Short mmCIF file of C-alpha atoms in Angstrom, two decimals:
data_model
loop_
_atom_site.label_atom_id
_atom_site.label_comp_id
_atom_site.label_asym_id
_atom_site.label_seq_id
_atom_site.Cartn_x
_atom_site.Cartn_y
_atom_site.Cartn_z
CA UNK A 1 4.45 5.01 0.27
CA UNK A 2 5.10 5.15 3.97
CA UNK A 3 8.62 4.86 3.55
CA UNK A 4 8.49 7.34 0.95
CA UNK A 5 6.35 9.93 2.53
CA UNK A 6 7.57 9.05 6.30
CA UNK A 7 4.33 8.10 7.34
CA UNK A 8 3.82 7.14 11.00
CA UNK A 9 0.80 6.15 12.78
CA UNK A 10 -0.84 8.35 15.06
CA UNK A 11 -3.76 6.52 16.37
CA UNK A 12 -3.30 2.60 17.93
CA UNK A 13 -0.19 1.64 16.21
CA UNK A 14 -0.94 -1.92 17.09
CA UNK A 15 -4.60 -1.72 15.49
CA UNK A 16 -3.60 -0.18 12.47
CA UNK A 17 -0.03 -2.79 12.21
CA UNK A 18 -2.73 -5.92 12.04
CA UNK A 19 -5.24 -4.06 9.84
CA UNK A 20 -2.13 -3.22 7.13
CA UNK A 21 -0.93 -6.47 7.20
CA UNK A 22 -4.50 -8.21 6.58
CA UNK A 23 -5.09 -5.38 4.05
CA UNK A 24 -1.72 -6.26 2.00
CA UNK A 25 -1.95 -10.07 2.50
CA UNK A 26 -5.18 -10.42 1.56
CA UNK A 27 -6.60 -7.49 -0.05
CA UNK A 28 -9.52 -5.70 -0.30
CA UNK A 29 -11.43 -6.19 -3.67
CA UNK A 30 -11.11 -10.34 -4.12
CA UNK A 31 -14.48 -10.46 -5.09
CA UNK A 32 -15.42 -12.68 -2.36
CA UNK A 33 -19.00 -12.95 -3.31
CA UNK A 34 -18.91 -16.60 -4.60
CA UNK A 35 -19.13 -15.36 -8.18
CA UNK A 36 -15.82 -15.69 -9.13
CA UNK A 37 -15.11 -16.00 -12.72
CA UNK A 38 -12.55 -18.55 -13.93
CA UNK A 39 -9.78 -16.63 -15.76
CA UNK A 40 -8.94 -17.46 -19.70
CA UNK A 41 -5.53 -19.62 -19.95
CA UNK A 42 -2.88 -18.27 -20.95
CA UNK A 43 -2.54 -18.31 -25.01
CA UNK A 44 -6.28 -19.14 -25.33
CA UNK A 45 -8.46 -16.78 -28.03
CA UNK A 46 -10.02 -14.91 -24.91
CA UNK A 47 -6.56 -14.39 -23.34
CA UNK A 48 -5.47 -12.50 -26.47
CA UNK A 49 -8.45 -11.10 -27.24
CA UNK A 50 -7.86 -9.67 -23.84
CA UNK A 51 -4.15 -9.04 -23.87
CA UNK A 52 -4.91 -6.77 -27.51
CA UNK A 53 -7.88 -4.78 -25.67
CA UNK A 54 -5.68 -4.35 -22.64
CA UNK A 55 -2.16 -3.71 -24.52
CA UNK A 56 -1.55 -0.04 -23.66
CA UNK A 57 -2.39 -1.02 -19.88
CA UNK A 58 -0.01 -3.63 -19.95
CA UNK A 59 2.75 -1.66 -21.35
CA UNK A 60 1.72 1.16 -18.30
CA UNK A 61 1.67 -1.10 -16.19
CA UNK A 62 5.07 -2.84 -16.82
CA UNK A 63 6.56 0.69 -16.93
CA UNK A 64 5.05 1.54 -13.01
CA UNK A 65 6.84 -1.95 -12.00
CA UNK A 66 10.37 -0.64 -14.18
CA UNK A 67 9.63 2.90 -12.27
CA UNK A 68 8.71 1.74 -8.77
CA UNK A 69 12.59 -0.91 -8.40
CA UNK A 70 14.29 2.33 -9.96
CA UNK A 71 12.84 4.59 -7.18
CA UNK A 72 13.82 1.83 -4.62
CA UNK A 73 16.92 3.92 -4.29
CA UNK A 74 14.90 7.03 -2.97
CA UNK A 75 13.80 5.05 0.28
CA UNK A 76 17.21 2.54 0.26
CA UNK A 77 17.84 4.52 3.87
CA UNK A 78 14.39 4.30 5.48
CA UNK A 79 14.12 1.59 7.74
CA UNK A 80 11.08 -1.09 6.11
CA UNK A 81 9.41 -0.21 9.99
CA UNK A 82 9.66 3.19 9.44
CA UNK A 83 5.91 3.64 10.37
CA UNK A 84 6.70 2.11 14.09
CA UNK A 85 9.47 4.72 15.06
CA UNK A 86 8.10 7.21 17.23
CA UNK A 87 4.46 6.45 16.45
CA UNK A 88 2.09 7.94 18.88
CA UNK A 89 -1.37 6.71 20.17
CA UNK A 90 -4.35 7.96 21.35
CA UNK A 91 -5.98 5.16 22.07
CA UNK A 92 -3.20 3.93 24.26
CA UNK A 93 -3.62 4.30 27.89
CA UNK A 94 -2.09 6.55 28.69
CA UNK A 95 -2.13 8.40 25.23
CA UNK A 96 1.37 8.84 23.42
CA UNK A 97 2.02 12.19 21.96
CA UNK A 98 5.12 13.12 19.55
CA UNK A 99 7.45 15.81 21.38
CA UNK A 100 6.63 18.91 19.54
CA UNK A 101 2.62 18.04 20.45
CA UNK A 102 -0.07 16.82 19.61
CA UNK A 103 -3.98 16.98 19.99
CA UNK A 104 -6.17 13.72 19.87
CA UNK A 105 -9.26 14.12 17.81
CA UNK A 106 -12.04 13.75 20.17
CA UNK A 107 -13.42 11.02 18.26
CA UNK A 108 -10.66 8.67 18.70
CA UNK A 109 -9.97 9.79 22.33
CA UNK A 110 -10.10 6.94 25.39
#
């Protein structure tokens, strides 16, 4: 998406780098309550009890993955950093703005 879109970030690019990366390495919904379920093996009755509920999701979903290494091509150019180049901060001391301007929200201002 931030390839895609040409995302950069615009309020303390180092903050938000760590936060993405412990966002897409670990995630955000691993249900780490302690009441993790134990998942049904693959080929038992639950498993394909839940593969036939689930079989149209499954084929969706297998279509997004088919979809999303065909649209690779769309972003081939954009370097995998993209988000770094020419990010600002307003946080930073002193603040980084982009040439054409830019105004801080007060509530992230030093």
């Amino acid at each position: 998406f931030e390839r895609y879109f040409r995302w950069t970030y615009h309020v303390n690019p180092p903050n938000q780098e760590a936060c993405r990366e412990r966002l897409l390495s670990g995630g955000s919904n691993k249900n780490a309550s302690g009441n993790k379920k134990e998942k049904p093996a693959e080929g038992s009755e639950a498993y394909q009890l839940l593969m036939w509920q689930n079989m149209y999701d499954v084929q969706l979903y297998q279509y997004i993955e088919h979809l999303f290494e065909e649209q690779e091509q769309y972003v081939a150019d954009i370097p995998p950093d993209f988000r770094n180049i020419d990010a600002t901060c307003c946080k930073c001391g002193p603040p980084t703005f982009p040439p054409e301007g830019f105004t801080c929200p007060l509530a992230i201002q030093n």
